[in-house]
Short mmCIF file of C-alpha atoms and ligand atoms in Angstrom, two decimals:
data_model
loop_
_atom_site.label_atom_id
_atom_site.label_comp_id
_atom_site.label_asym_id
_atom_site.label_seq_id
_atom_site.Cartn_x
_atom_site.Cartn_y
_atom_site.Cartn_z
CA UNK A 25 68.34 98.65 120.90
CA UNK A 26 68.51 101.40 123.52
CA UNK A 27 67.76 101.58 127.24
CA UNK A 28 68.93 105.19 127.71
CA UNK A 29 66.65 108.13 127.01
CA UNK A 30 67.02 111.87 126.66
CA UNK A 31 64.03 113.99 127.60
CA UNK A 32 63.15 117.07 125.61
CA UNK A 33 60.79 119.61 127.09
CA UNK A 34 58.78 121.42 124.43
CA UNK A 35 57.81 124.20 126.76
CA UNK A 36 55.54 126.00 124.31
CA UNK A 37 53.60 122.77 123.74
CA UNK A 38 53.42 121.93 127.45
CA UNK A 39 54.48 118.34 126.93
CA UNK A 40 57.60 116.21 126.89
CA UNK A 41 58.71 113.21 124.87
CA UNK A 42 61.44 110.66 125.58
CA UNK A 43 63.83 109.79 122.77
CA UNK A 44 66.11 106.74 122.65
CA UNK A 45 69.88 107.25 122.67
CA UNK A 46 71.83 105.01 120.31
CA UNK A 47 75.35 103.99 121.27
CA UNK A 48 78.05 103.21 118.74
CA UNK A 49 81.24 101.27 119.47
CA UNK A 50 83.33 104.48 119.59
CA UNK A 51 82.57 108.18 119.64
CA UNK A 52 79.52 110.18 120.67
CA UNK A 53 76.09 108.59 121.03
CA UNK A 54 73.15 109.77 118.92
CA UNK A 55 69.61 110.72 119.87
CA UNK A 56 67.23 108.72 117.71
CA UNK A 57 64.76 111.26 116.35
CA UNK A 58 63.25 109.03 113.67
CA UNK A 59 59.77 109.05 115.25
CA UNK A 60 59.92 112.60 116.56
CA UNK A 61 57.98 114.18 113.72
CA UNK A 62 55.23 111.56 113.62
CA UNK A 63 54.86 111.62 117.44
CA UNK A 64 55.40 115.30 118.17
CA UNK A 65 54.77 117.15 114.91
CA UNK A 66 58.15 118.82 115.24
CA UNK A 67 61.36 118.29 113.28
CA UNK A 68 65.07 118.65 114.04
CA UNK A 69 66.95 121.34 112.11
CA UNK A 70 70.62 120.82 111.27
CA UNK A 71 71.71 122.24 107.91
CA UNK A 72 75.29 121.16 107.27
CA UNK A 73 74.75 118.08 109.49
CA UNK A 74 76.91 119.53 112.28
CA UNK A 75 75.12 117.45 114.96
CA UNK A 76 73.44 114.83 112.83
CA UNK A 77 74.52 111.24 112.23
CA UNK A 78 73.00 110.51 108.82
CA UNK A 79 73.51 106.74 109.07
CA UNK A 80 75.14 103.92 110.99
CA UNK A 81 78.45 102.80 109.53
CA UNK A 82 81.20 100.36 110.53
CA UNK A 83 83.86 101.41 108.02
CA UNK A 84 85.83 104.44 109.23
CA UNK A 85 86.08 106.24 112.56
CA UNK A 86 87.47 109.73 113.18
CA UNK A 87 88.19 111.29 116.58
CA UNK A 88 88.53 114.88 115.45
CA UNK A 89 89.62 116.20 118.86
CA UNK A 90 92.50 113.72 119.15
CA UNK A 91 93.39 113.59 115.44
CA UNK A 92 92.67 109.84 115.17
CA UNK A 93 91.62 108.07 111.96
CA UNK A 94 90.76 104.35 111.94
CA UNK A 95 89.88 102.18 108.92
CA UNK A 96 87.83 99.23 110.19
CA UNK A 97 89.44 99.81 113.61
CA UNK A 98 93.09 100.04 112.47
CA UNK A 99 95.00 103.34 112.91
CA UNK A 100 95.84 104.98 109.58
CA UNK A 101 99.51 105.30 110.58
CA UNK A 102 99.89 101.51 110.99
CA UNK A 103 98.09 100.78 107.75
CA UNK A 104 99.99 103.38 105.72
CA UNK A 105 103.30 102.08 106.96
CA UNK A 106 102.77 98.35 106.50
CA UNK A 107 100.08 97.69 103.91
CA UNK A 108 99.55 98.36 100.21
CA UNK A 109 96.60 100.21 98.75
CA UNK A 110 95.05 97.00 97.41
CA UNK A 111 95.22 95.45 100.90
CA UNK A 112 93.53 98.60 102.25
CA UNK A 113 90.91 98.39 99.49
CA UNK A 114 90.18 94.79 100.55
CA UNK A 115 89.97 95.89 104.18
CA UNK A 116 87.58 98.75 103.48
CA UNK A 117 85.31 96.92 101.06
CA UNK A 118 85.14 93.58 102.91
CA UNK A 119 85.91 94.47 106.54
CA UNK A 120 89.17 92.51 106.95
CA UNK A 121 92.76 92.68 105.81
CA UNK A 122 93.33 89.89 103.28
CA UNK A 123 95.60 86.90 103.82
CA UNK A 124 97.99 86.20 100.94
CA UNK A 125 95.50 83.99 99.10
CA UNK A 126 92.63 86.46 99.46
CA UNK A 127 94.90 89.25 98.28
CA UNK A 128 95.96 87.25 95.22
CA UNK A 129 92.30 86.68 94.30
CA UNK A 130 91.39 90.33 94.91
CA UNK A 131 94.31 91.68 92.87
CA UNK A 132 93.57 89.21 90.07
CA UNK A 133 90.00 90.55 89.91
CA UNK A 134 91.26 94.14 89.83
CA UNK A 135 93.59 93.26 86.94
CA UNK A 136 90.86 91.42 85.09
CA UNK A 137 88.47 94.40 85.17
CA UNK A 138 90.85 97.33 84.74
CA UNK A 139 90.48 97.79 80.98
CA UNK A 140 88.18 100.45 79.58
CA UNK A 141 85.61 99.39 77.00
CA UNK A 142 86.60 100.63 73.55
CA UNK A 143 83.37 102.65 73.31
CA UNK A 144 84.17 104.30 76.64
CA UNK A 145 87.49 105.41 75.16
CA UNK A 146 85.64 107.00 72.25
CA UNK A 147 83.72 109.26 74.69
CA UNK A 148 86.90 111.16 75.44
CA UNK A 149 87.03 112.57 71.93
CA UNK A 150 83.72 114.35 72.59
CA UNK A 151 85.31 116.51 75.29
CA UNK A 152 87.27 119.68 74.70
CA UNK A 153 90.98 119.16 75.30
CA UNK A 154 90.96 121.95 77.88
CA UNK A 155 88.13 120.39 79.93
CA UNK A 156 88.86 119.93 83.63
CA UNK A 157 89.72 116.23 84.33
CA UNK A 158 87.00 116.10 86.99
CA UNK A 159 84.40 117.25 84.43
CA UNK A 160 85.55 114.44 82.13
CA UNK A 161 85.50 111.90 84.98
CA UNK A 162 81.95 112.82 86.02
CA UNK A 163 80.85 112.21 82.43
CA UNK A 164 82.81 109.03 81.77
CA UNK A 165 81.99 107.33 85.08
CA UNK A 166 78.31 108.28 84.73
CA UNK A 167 78.38 106.81 81.22
CA UNK A 168 79.54 103.44 82.61
CA UNK A 169 75.93 103.10 83.86
CA UNK A 170 75.03 102.34 80.25
CA UNK A 171 77.35 99.30 80.15
CA UNK A 172 77.36 95.89 81.88
CA UNK A 173 73.71 95.11 81.19
CA UNK A 174 74.45 91.48 82.05
CA UNK A 175 75.34 92.29 85.67
CA UNK A 176 72.82 94.87 86.83
CA UNK A 177 70.94 93.00 89.52
CA UNK A 178 72.38 95.22 92.20
CA UNK A 179 70.48 93.41 94.94
CA UNK A 180 72.58 90.32 94.23
CA UNK A 181 75.93 90.03 96.07
CA UNK A 182 77.64 88.85 92.86
CA UNK A 183 76.63 91.87 90.80
CA UNK A 184 77.36 94.20 93.72
CA UNK A 185 80.84 92.74 94.02
CA UNK A 186 81.51 92.96 90.29
CA UNK A 187 80.38 96.61 90.15
CA UNK A 188 82.62 97.42 93.13
CA UNK A 189 85.64 95.75 91.51
CA UNK A 190 84.95 97.39 88.15
CA UNK A 191 84.80 100.85 89.71
CA UNK A 192 88.00 100.49 91.76
CA UNK A 193 89.88 98.79 88.92
CA UNK A 194 88.93 101.19 86.13
CA UNK A 195 89.25 104.49 87.96
CA UNK A 196 93.04 104.92 87.45
CA UNK A 197 92.63 104.36 83.69
CA UNK A 198 89.66 106.79 83.59
CA UNK A 199 91.61 109.48 85.46
CA UNK A 200 94.84 108.97 83.50
CA UNK A 201 92.97 109.09 80.18
CA UNK A 202 91.36 112.40 81.14
CA UNK A 203 94.91 113.76 81.46
CA UNK A 204 96.59 112.15 78.43
CA UNK A 205 93.64 113.19 76.24
CA UNK A 206 94.00 116.79 77.45
CA UNK A 207 97.62 116.92 76.26
CA UNK A 208 97.01 115.05 73.02
CA UNK A 209 98.96 111.95 74.01
CA UNK A 210 97.56 108.48 73.13
CA UNK A 211 95.62 106.87 75.97
CA UNK A 212 97.65 104.08 77.58
CA UNK A 213 96.18 100.77 78.65
CA UNK A 214 96.91 99.18 82.04
CA UNK A 215 100.04 97.02 82.32
CA UNK A 216 99.15 94.02 84.45
CA UNK A 217 102.76 93.30 85.34
CA UNK A 218 102.66 96.38 87.61
CA UNK A 219 100.99 96.95 90.95
CA UNK A 220 98.02 99.33 91.31
CA UNK A 221 100.00 102.50 92.09
CA UNK A 222 102.76 101.85 89.52
CA UNK A 223 100.17 101.10 86.89
CA UNK A 224 98.47 104.42 87.53
CA UNK A 225 101.83 106.19 87.14
CA UNK A 226 102.61 104.47 83.84
CA UNK A 227 99.15 105.30 82.44
CA UNK A 228 99.67 108.92 83.48
CA UNK A 229 103.23 109.49 82.38
CA UNK A 230 104.24 106.69 79.99
CA UNK A 231 104.89 107.61 76.37
CA UNK A 232 104.08 105.22 73.53
CA UNK A 233 107.54 105.84 72.07
CA UNK A 234 109.60 104.62 75.02
CA UNK A 235 109.39 102.20 77.96
CA UNK A 236 108.24 103.67 81.27
CA UNK A 237 110.46 102.89 84.24
CA UNK A 238 108.61 103.07 87.54
CA UNK A 239 110.56 104.89 90.24
CA UNK A 240 110.02 102.69 93.34
CA UNK A 241 109.99 105.65 95.74
CA UNK A 242 107.40 107.50 93.64
CA UNK A 243 105.32 104.32 93.39
CA UNK A 244 105.48 103.97 97.20
CA UNK A 245 104.46 107.62 97.62
CA UNK A 246 101.57 107.11 95.16
CA UNK A 247 100.45 104.04 97.07
CA UNK A 248 100.50 106.03 100.31
CA UNK A 249 98.54 108.93 98.79
CA UNK A 250 95.88 106.45 97.64
CA UNK A 251 95.75 104.80 101.09
CA UNK A 252 95.44 108.11 102.95
CA UNK A 253 92.60 109.31 100.74
CA UNK A 254 90.72 106.00 100.56
CA UNK A 255 87.94 106.80 103.03
CA UNK A 256 86.90 109.44 105.50
CA UNK A 257 83.46 108.47 106.84
CA UNK A 258 80.45 110.67 106.00
CA UNK A 259 82.14 113.49 104.08
CA UNK A 260 80.17 115.40 101.43
CA UNK A 261 80.98 113.11 98.48
CA UNK A 262 80.42 109.87 100.42
CA UNK A 263 77.13 111.20 101.78
CA UNK A 264 76.16 112.10 98.22
CA UNK A 265 76.96 108.57 97.04
CA UNK A 266 74.90 107.12 99.89
CA UNK A 267 71.96 109.41 99.21
CA UNK A 268 72.00 108.64 95.49
CA UNK A 269 72.27 104.92 96.27
CA UNK A 270 69.36 105.08 98.73
CA UNK A 271 67.03 105.50 95.76
CA UNK A 272 68.38 102.28 94.24
CA UNK A 273 70.27 104.20 91.53
CA UNK A 274 72.90 102.53 89.35
CA UNK A 275 76.25 102.36 91.24
CA UNK A 276 78.23 103.98 88.41
CA UNK A 277 75.80 106.92 88.45
CA UNK A 278 76.10 107.12 92.26
CA UNK A 279 79.90 107.27 92.07
CA UNK A 280 79.68 109.93 89.33
CA UNK A 281 77.62 111.99 91.80
CA UNK A 282 80.39 111.48 94.37
CA UNK A 283 83.01 112.68 91.89
CA UNK A 284 80.93 115.81 91.19
CA UNK A 285 80.76 116.60 94.91
CA UNK A 286 84.43 115.88 95.51
CA UNK A 287 85.36 118.44 92.85
CA UNK A 288 84.35 121.44 95.03
CA UNK A 289 87.15 123.56 96.55
CA UNK A 290 85.78 123.07 100.08
CA UNK A 291 86.23 119.28 99.62
CA UNK A 292 88.60 117.44 97.25
CA UNK A 293 89.31 120.49 95.11
CA UNK A 294 91.22 122.01 98.03
CA UNK A 295 94.59 120.45 97.09
CA UNK A 296 94.48 122.24 93.74
CA UNK A 297 93.42 125.43 95.54
CA UNK A 298 96.32 125.05 98.01
CA UNK A 299 98.87 124.97 95.23
CA UNK A 300 97.31 128.00 93.52
CA UNK A 301 97.35 129.80 96.89
CA UNK A 302 101.02 128.93 97.55
CA UNK A 303 101.96 130.10 94.05
CA UNK A 304 100.07 133.36 94.61
CA UNK A 305 101.78 133.90 97.97
CA UNK A 306 105.03 133.32 96.11
CA UNK A 307 107.57 133.66 98.94
CA UNK A 308 107.66 133.32 102.75
CA UNK A 309 107.85 137.13 103.21
CA UNK A 310 104.30 137.46 101.77
CA UNK A 311 102.79 135.05 104.31
CA UNK A 312 101.75 137.64 106.95
CA UNK A 313 99.58 139.42 104.37
CA UNK A 314 97.92 136.11 103.45
CA UNK A 315 97.30 135.29 107.14
CA UNK A 316 95.77 138.74 107.66
CA UNK A 317 93.43 138.19 104.70
CA UNK A 318 92.40 134.74 106.05
CA UNK A 319 91.47 136.35 109.38
CA UNK A 320 89.51 139.22 107.83
CA UNK A 321 85.80 138.38 107.99
CA UNK A 322 85.06 140.78 105.12
CA UNK A 323 87.49 138.95 102.84
CA UNK A 324 86.25 135.61 101.40
CA UNK A 325 89.88 134.35 101.25
CA UNK A 326 90.56 131.29 103.44
CA UNK A 327 93.79 129.51 104.07
CA UNK A 328 93.28 126.54 101.77
CA UNK A 329 94.40 123.22 103.23
CA UNK A 330 93.60 124.48 106.73
CA UNK A 331 90.64 123.58 108.91
CA UNK A 332 88.29 120.64 108.84
CA UNK A 333 84.69 120.00 109.78
CA UNK A 334 85.68 117.05 111.98
CA UNK A 335 89.35 117.51 112.95
CA UNK A 336 90.06 120.00 115.72
CA UNK A 337 93.64 118.77 115.80
CA UNK A 338 96.38 117.93 113.31
CA UNK A 339 94.92 115.77 110.53
CA UNK A 340 96.98 112.53 110.88
CA UNK A 341 97.03 112.17 107.09
CA UNK A 342 98.65 115.58 106.74
CA UNK A 343 101.50 114.62 109.09
CA UNK A 344 102.21 111.48 107.02
CA UNK A 345 102.04 113.31 103.70
CA UNK A 346 104.33 116.07 104.95
CA UNK A 347 107.06 113.51 105.72
CA UNK A 348 106.62 111.70 102.40
CA UNK A 349 106.75 115.05 100.60
CA UNK A 350 110.10 115.80 102.25
CA UNK A 351 111.44 112.36 101.22
CA UNK A 352 110.26 112.66 97.61
CA UNK A 353 111.59 116.21 97.24
CA UNK A 354 114.99 115.06 98.55
CA UNK A 355 114.93 112.02 96.25
CA UNK A 356 114.22 114.25 93.24
CA UNK A 357 116.86 116.81 94.23
CA UNK A 358 114.16 119.40 95.03
CA UNK A 359 115.05 119.96 98.72
CA UNK A 360 114.87 123.71 98.20
CA UNK A 361 111.47 123.68 96.55
CA UNK A 362 110.12 127.21 97.15
CA UNK A 363 106.50 126.04 97.47
CA UNK A 364 107.50 123.60 100.23
CA UNK A 365 109.44 126.35 102.00
CA UNK A 366 106.39 128.63 101.80
CA UNK A 367 104.08 125.83 103.01
CA UNK A 368 106.27 124.96 106.01
CA UNK A 369 106.56 128.58 107.00
CA UNK A 370 102.84 129.17 106.52
CA UNK A 371 102.11 126.22 108.78
CA UNK A 372 104.56 127.49 111.40
CA UNK A 373 103.11 131.02 111.45
CA UNK A 374 99.47 129.89 111.36
CA UNK A 375 99.94 127.41 114.20
CA UNK A 376 101.33 130.13 116.44
CA UNK A 377 98.59 132.64 115.53
CA UNK A 378 95.80 133.15 118.07
CA UNK A 379 93.08 133.10 115.37
CA UNK A 380 94.05 129.61 114.15
CA UNK A 381 94.80 128.32 117.67
CA UNK A 382 91.46 129.42 119.12
CA UNK A 383 89.48 128.04 116.18
CA UNK A 384 91.55 124.82 116.22
CA UNK A 385 92.47 125.16 112.55
CA UNK A 386 95.28 122.77 111.57
CA UNK A 387 96.66 121.63 108.21
CA UNK A 388 94.40 119.04 106.61
CA UNK A 389 95.23 116.26 104.12
CA UNK A 390 95.28 118.70 101.21
CA UNK A 391 97.90 121.06 102.57
CA UNK A 392 100.97 119.06 101.47
CA UNK A 393 99.46 116.61 98.98
CA UNK A 394 99.51 119.16 96.16
CA UNK A 395 103.22 119.83 96.62
CA UNK A 396 103.89 116.10 96.63
CA UNK A 397 101.79 115.41 93.55
CA UNK A 398 103.33 118.31 91.66
CA UNK A 399 106.84 117.04 92.47
CA UNK A 400 105.77 113.63 91.11
CA UNK A 401 104.75 115.27 87.83
CA UNK A 402 101.01 115.68 88.26
CA UNK A 403 99.61 118.96 86.93
CA UNK A 404 97.46 120.75 89.53
CA UNK A 405 94.27 120.07 87.55
CA UNK A 406 94.83 116.33 88.16
CA UNK A 407 95.13 116.55 91.95
CA UNK A 408 91.44 116.06 92.66
CA UNK A 409 91.30 113.30 90.05
CA UNK A 410 93.96 111.41 92.05
CA UNK A 411 91.81 111.92 95.16
CA UNK A 412 88.85 110.46 93.22
CA UNK A 413 90.86 107.35 92.26
CA UNK A 414 91.58 106.72 95.94
CA UNK A 415 88.17 107.71 97.33
CA UNK A 416 86.40 105.34 94.91
CA UNK A 417 87.35 102.60 97.39
CA UNK A 418 85.55 104.47 100.17
CA UNK A 419 82.52 105.32 98.04
CA UNK A 420 82.22 101.71 96.92
CA UNK A 421 82.60 100.43 100.50
CA UNK A 422 79.78 102.72 101.64
CA UNK A 423 77.65 101.70 98.67
CA UNK A 424 78.16 98.02 99.58
CA UNK A 425 77.33 98.76 103.23
CA UNK A 426 74.21 100.67 102.29
CA UNK A 427 73.02 97.79 100.11
CA UNK A 428 72.86 95.66 103.29
CA UNK A 429 70.55 98.18 105.01
CA UNK A 430 66.82 98.51 104.72
CA UNK A 431 66.06 102.04 105.86
CA UNK A 432 64.66 103.13 102.52
CA UNK A 433 65.27 106.29 100.55
CA UNK A 434 67.07 109.25 102.17
CA UNK A 435 64.60 112.10 102.15
CA UNK A 436 65.38 115.09 104.40
CA UNK A 437 62.63 117.49 105.42
CA UNK A 438 62.87 121.28 105.52
CA UNK A 439 61.94 124.29 107.60
CA UNK A 440 59.74 126.14 105.13
CA UNK A 441 60.41 129.88 104.99
CA UNK A 442 58.57 130.81 101.75
CA UNK A 443 55.29 132.70 101.29
CA UNK A 444 52.24 131.44 103.19
CA UNK A 445 49.19 130.36 101.16
CA UNK A 446 48.17 132.99 98.63
CA UNK A 447 46.11 132.95 95.44
CA UNK A 448 46.75 134.20 91.93
CA UNK A 449 44.78 137.22 90.76
CA UNK A 450 41.69 135.85 88.94
CA UNK A 451 41.07 138.98 86.86
N1 CMC B 21 91.02 129.89 106.87
C1 CMC B 21 90.55 130.86 107.67
N2 CMC B 21 89.52 130.71 108.53
C2 CMC B 21 88.93 129.51 108.57
C3 CMC B 21 89.36 128.44 107.77
C4 CMC B 21 90.44 128.66 106.89
N3 CMC B 21 90.89 127.68 106.10
N4 CMC B 21 88.58 127.36 108.01
C5 CMC B 21 87.69 127.72 108.93
N5 CMC B 21 87.90 129.04 109.28
C6 CMC B 21 87.17 129.80 110.29
C7 CMC B 21 85.78 130.19 109.77
O1 CMC B 21 85.81 131.46 109.17
C8 CMC B 21 84.97 130.18 111.04
O2 CMC B 21 85.21 131.38 111.74
P1 CMC B 21 84.03 132.02 112.66
O3 CMC B 21 83.72 131.02 113.71
O4 CMC B 21 84.64 133.28 113.20
O5 CMC B 21 82.88 132.29 111.74
C9 CMC B 21 85.56 129.03 111.85
O6 CMC B 21 86.93 128.90 111.38
C10 CMC B 21 84.86 127.70 111.66
O7 CMC B 21 84.80 127.45 110.27
P2 CMC B 21 83.58 126.74 109.54
O8 CMC B 21 83.43 127.30 108.17
O9 CMC B 21 82.37 126.76 110.41
O10 CMC B 21 84.11 125.28 109.46
P3 CMC B 21 83.48 124.18 108.58
O11 CMC B 21 83.53 122.96 109.38
O12 CMC B 21 82.17 124.57 108.03
O13 CMC B 21 84.46 124.11 107.32
C11 CMC B 21 86.24 123.59 105.92
C12 CMC B 21 85.47 123.19 107.18
C13 CMC B 21 87.23 122.47 105.60
C14 CMC B 21 85.24 123.68 104.73
C15 CMC B 21 86.94 124.92 106.15
O14 CMC B 21 87.85 124.79 107.22
C16 CMC B 21 87.64 125.43 104.91
O15 CMC B 21 86.99 126.08 104.07
N6 CMC B 21 88.96 125.13 104.74
C17 CMC B 21 89.67 125.48 103.53
C18 CMC B 21 89.33 124.48 102.46
C19 CMC B 21 89.98 123.15 102.67
O16 CMC B 21 91.15 123.06 103.01
N7 CMC B 21 89.21 122.07 102.45
C20 CMC B 21 89.72 120.71 102.54
C21 CMC B 21 89.06 119.94 103.65
S1 CMC B 21 89.92 118.40 103.98
C22 CMC B 21 89.69 117.44 102.59
C23 CMC B 21 88.30 116.96 102.39
O17 CMC B 21 87.64 116.55 103.34
O18 CMC B 21 87.88 116.96 101.24
#
């Protein structure tokens, strides 16, 4: 596989060992350290995986320096402009954009499997009405592991495919129900006359007492939000899904683990945190104080929606969402939205501040998405749930990819720093 080698000198051991270098199709190469421990009795140490490729993957590529994001080789800008979320879901899960016939089959499957089992609906009543939607989603999606006993041979391509479709298809209903339950409104079923994004909107906002009219611009914005959040290579939640899946765990349980990880404010919970931050800042004149706090090492406050482990440039998703946010605000007569004014000014000041310039901290996908979702009617507690609906496509794609591999269970090692051998007092 490799004819290039890096040589490491372990000076204290007085010996050297050559390691193969693996080349991908794009991006940096990786030193293959798989046999390092067995050959050299030494491990690599990389908490946070800053220099570690945890797997090989052919789904999504990010060039963080240039601000490039590719799904299966296609730039995100081209996909977001010309293709629907279901076409993107087909691309990510199968590797190719569908032709019209393949798309018809794929969308038919999504419609067929989008209903929630009646017993799944009864779970909702066990939750407090004030529970966070992500807490409900972790529980409900995990509980799906107890269903579909007839299709649980997850080494068979048929059962893998059906689990993937079920997860993508049901997630909007699961997320919407976690919201409608919280406000005491009857849970709405999917309407198969609508496309994926419109259907999600009607399950979220439709009332049983009146017809729900889908606003085409809001449906288009929803579709774009789903596309932009669909996958992002080995982020924390996707890595969690892959690790859970490496043990052969049930796919619904693996995705529930992904939802749990996504919930954190350093990951998918950031869009909710951005909105809270903008509300706390209140007005553009308070921005300098917020910037000063973000720069103060003694203060745990960070500018939410800024910075990224991989991007050292403008997150291309953020640029697209910022423009859509402007369009939707104008469409809804909210051009003077104070949160948008604060966000734009915060971005302007931060991007001309030496601290943010030198650390290459730019707005990420979450910086504007909260403002957009709020304008569309989503309460802030639902923002991460929307992210989960979209990212299910990515998680499922990685789960399908992992099922084709044979590297066994993921099992990191550790650098032990606890007590050395000692014995209990025998007295
Ligand atoms: N505000 C102020 N300073 C920051 C920020 C920020 N948002 N982000 C990073 N820094 C500083 C950090 O203090 C550190 O400074 P120093 O080198 O002096 O110690 C330097 O920049 C590098 O930061 P890091 O913590 O090593 O970067 P990371 O790769 O571990 O963290 C991050 C990435 C996204 C967790 C972080 O930038 C952050 O906490 N941002 C705010 C939360 C956020 O917006 N998260 C959404 C990420 S995008 C969506 C997703 O992937 O889910």
